[in-house]
PDB file of C-alpha atoms in Angstrom:
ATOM      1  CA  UNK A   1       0.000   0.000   0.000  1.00 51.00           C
ATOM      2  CA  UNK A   2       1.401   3.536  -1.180  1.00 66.00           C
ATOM      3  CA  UNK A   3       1.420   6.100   1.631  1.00 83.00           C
ATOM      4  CA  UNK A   4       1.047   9.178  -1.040  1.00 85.00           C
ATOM      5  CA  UNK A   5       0.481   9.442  -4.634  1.00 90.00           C
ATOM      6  CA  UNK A   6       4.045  10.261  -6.885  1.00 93.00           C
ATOM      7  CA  UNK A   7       2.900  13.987  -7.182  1.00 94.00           C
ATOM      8  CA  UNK A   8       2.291  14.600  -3.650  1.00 93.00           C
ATOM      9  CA  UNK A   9       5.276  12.664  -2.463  1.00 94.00           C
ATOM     10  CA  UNK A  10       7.790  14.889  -4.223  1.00 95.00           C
ATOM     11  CA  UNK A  11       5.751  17.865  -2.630  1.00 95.00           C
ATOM     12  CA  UNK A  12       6.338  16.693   0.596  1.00 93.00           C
ATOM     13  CA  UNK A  13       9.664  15.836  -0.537  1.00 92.00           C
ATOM     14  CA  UNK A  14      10.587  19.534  -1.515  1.00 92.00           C
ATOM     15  CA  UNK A  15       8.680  20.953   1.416  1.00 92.00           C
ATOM     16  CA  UNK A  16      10.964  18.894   4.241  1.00 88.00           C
ATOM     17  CA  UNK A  17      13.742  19.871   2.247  1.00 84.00           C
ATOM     18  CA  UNK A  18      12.896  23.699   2.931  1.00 83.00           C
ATOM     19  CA  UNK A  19      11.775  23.137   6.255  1.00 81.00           C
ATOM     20  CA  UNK A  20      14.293  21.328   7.630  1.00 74.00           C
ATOM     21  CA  UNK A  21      16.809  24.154   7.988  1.00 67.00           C
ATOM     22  CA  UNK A  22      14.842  25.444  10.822  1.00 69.00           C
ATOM     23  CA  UNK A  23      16.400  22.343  13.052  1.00 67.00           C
ATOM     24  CA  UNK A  24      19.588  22.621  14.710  1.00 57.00           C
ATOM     25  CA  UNK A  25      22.281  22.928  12.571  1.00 61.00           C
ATOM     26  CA  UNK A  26      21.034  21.763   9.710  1.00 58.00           C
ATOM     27  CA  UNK A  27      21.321  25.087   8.424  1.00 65.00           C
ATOM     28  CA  UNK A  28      24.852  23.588   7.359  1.00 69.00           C
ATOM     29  CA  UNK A  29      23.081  22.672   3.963  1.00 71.00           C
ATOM     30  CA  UNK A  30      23.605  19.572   2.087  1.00 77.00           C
ATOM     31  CA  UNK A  31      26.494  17.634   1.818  1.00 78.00           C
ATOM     32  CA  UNK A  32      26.210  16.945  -1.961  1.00 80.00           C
ATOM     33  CA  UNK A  33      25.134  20.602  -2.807  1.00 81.00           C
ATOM     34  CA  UNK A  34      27.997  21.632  -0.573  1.00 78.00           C
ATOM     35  CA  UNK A  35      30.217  19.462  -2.044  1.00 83.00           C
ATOM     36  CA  UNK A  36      29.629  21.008  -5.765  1.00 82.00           C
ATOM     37  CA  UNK A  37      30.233  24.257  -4.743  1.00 80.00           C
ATOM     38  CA  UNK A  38      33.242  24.119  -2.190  1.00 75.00           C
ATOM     39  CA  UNK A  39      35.051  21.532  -4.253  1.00 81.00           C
ATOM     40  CA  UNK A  40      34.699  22.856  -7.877  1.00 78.00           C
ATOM     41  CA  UNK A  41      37.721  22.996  -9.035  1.00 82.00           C
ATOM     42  CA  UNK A  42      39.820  21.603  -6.360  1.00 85.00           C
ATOM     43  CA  UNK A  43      38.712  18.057  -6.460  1.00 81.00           C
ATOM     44  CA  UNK A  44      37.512  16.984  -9.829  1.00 85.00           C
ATOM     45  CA  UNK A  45      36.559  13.360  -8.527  1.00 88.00           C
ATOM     46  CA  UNK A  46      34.880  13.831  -5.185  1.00 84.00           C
ATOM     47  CA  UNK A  47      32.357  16.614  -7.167  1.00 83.00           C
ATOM     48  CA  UNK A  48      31.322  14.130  -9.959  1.00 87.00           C
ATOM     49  CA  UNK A  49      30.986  11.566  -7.400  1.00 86.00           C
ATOM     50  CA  UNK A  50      28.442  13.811  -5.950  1.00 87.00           C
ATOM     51  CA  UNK A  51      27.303  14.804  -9.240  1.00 88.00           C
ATOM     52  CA  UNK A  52      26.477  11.119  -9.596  1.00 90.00           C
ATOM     53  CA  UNK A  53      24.214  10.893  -6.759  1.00 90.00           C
ATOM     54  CA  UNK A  54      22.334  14.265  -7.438  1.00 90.00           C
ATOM     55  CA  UNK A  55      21.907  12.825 -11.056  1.00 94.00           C
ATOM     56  CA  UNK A  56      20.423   9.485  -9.249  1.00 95.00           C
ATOM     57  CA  UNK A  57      17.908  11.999  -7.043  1.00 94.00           C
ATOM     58  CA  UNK A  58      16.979  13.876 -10.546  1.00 96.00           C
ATOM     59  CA  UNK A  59      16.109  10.186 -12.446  1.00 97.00           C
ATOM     60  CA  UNK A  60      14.154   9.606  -9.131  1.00 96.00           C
ATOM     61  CA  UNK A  61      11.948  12.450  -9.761  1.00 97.00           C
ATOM     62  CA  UNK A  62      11.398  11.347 -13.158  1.00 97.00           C
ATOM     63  CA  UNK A  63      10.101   8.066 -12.145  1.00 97.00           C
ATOM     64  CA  UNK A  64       7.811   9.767  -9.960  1.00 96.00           C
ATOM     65  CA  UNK A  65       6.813  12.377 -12.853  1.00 97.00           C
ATOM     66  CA  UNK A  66       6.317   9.104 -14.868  1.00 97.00           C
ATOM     67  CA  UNK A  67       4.477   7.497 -12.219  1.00 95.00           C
ATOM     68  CA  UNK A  68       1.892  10.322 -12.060  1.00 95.00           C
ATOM     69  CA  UNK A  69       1.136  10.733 -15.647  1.00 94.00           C
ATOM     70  CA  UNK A  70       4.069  12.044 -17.427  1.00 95.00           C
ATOM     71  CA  UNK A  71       5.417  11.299 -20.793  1.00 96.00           C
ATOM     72  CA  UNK A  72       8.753   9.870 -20.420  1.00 97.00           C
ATOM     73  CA  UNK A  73      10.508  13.207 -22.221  1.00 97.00           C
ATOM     74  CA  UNK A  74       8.184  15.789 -20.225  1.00 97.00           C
ATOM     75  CA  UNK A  75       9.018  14.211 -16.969  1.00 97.00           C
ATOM     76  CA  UNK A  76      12.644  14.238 -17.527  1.00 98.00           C
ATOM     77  CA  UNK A  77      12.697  17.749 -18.743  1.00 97.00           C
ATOM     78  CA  UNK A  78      10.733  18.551 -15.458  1.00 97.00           C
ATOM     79  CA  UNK A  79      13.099  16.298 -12.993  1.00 98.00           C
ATOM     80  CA  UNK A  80      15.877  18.734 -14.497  1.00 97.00           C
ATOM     81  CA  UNK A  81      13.473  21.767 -13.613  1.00 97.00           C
ATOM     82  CA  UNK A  82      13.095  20.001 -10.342  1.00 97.00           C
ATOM     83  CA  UNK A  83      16.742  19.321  -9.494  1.00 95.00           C
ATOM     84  CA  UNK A  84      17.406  23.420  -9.565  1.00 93.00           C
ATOM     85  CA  UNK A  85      14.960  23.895  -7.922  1.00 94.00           C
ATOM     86  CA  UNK A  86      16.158  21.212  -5.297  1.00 91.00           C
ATOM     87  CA  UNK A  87      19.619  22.604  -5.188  1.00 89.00           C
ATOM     88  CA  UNK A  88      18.280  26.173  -4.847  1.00 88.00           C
ATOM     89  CA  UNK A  89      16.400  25.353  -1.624  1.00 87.00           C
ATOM     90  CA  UNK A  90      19.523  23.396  -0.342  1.00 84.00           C
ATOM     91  CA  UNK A  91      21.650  26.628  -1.030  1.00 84.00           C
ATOM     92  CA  UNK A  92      18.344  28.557   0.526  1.00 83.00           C
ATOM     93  CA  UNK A  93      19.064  26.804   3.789  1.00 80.00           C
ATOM     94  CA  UNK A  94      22.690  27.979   4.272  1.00 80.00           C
ATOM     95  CA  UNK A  95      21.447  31.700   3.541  1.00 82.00           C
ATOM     96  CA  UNK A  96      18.988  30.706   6.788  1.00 79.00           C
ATOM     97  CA  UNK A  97      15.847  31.572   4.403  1.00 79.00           C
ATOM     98  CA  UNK A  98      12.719  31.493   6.923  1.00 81.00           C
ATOM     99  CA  UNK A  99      10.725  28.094   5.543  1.00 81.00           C
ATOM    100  CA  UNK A 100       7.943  30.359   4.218  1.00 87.00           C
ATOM    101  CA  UNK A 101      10.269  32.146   2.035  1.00 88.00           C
ATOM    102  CA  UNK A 102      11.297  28.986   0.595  1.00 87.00           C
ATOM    103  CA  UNK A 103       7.898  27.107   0.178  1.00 92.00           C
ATOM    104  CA  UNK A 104       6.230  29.537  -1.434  1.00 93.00           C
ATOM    105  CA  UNK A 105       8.205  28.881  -4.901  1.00 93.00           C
ATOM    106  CA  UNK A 106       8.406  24.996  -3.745  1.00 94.00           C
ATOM    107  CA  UNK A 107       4.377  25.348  -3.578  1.00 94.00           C
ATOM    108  CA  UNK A 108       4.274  27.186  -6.850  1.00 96.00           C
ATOM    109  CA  UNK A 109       6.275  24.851  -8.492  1.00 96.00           C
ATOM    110  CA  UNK A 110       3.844  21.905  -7.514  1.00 96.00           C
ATOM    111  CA  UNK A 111       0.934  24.149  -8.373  1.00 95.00           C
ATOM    112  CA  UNK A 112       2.300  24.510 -12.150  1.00 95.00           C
ATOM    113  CA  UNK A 113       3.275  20.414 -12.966  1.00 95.00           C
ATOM    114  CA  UNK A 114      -0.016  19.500 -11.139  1.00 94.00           C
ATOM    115  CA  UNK A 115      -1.695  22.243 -13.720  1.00 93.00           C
ATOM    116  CA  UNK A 116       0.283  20.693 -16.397  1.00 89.00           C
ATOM    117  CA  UNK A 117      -0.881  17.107 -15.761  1.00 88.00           C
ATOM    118  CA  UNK A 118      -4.217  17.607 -15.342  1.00 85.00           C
TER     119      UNK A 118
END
């Protein structure tokens, strides 16, 4: 039995990810995010190595995209919409954004793909 349908599980996906700044210290950001933009240029292999894994999160969200009613091209064009917009909340945390500030275009984003598949 599915706890949440693919659409709504990437919302709440996005929404913990903007949320959970407000916890102690997690306002450190995300490893992988952090990685890519400390390391650039200073460690070639430990950044694609996280590049990997962000890349596995983004083909995640197309399977989800998929799952609720995509075409295989749309969703993948909007799991790379969705992986900026993943990496700007991440970022968003280590500027200490208040969560509102950051759902609001996490909400809007959801409003616009759930517009688009129905």
């Amino acid at each position: 039995r599915r706890e949440h349908l693919p659409l709504e599980a990437l919302k709440l996906f996005f929404e913990g990810s903007a949320t959970y700044a407000q916890r102690s210290r997690a306002n450190l950001g995300c490893l992988l995010i952090n990685t890519v933009l400390e390391m650039a240029g200073v460690d070639d292999d430990l950044v694609s190595h996280a590049n990997a894994h962000l890349l596995d999160l983004e083909t995640a969200f197309a399977a989800c995209l998929r799952e609720a009613g995509c075409t295989a091209p749309r969703a993948a064009e909007l799991a790379a919409m969705l992986s900026l917009v993943h990496e700007g909340v991440r970022v968003s945390n280590r500027r200490r954004l208040s969560a509102a500030r950051q759902l609001a275009p996490v909400r809007t984003t959801f409003e616009l793909i759930a517009r688009e598949l129905s």
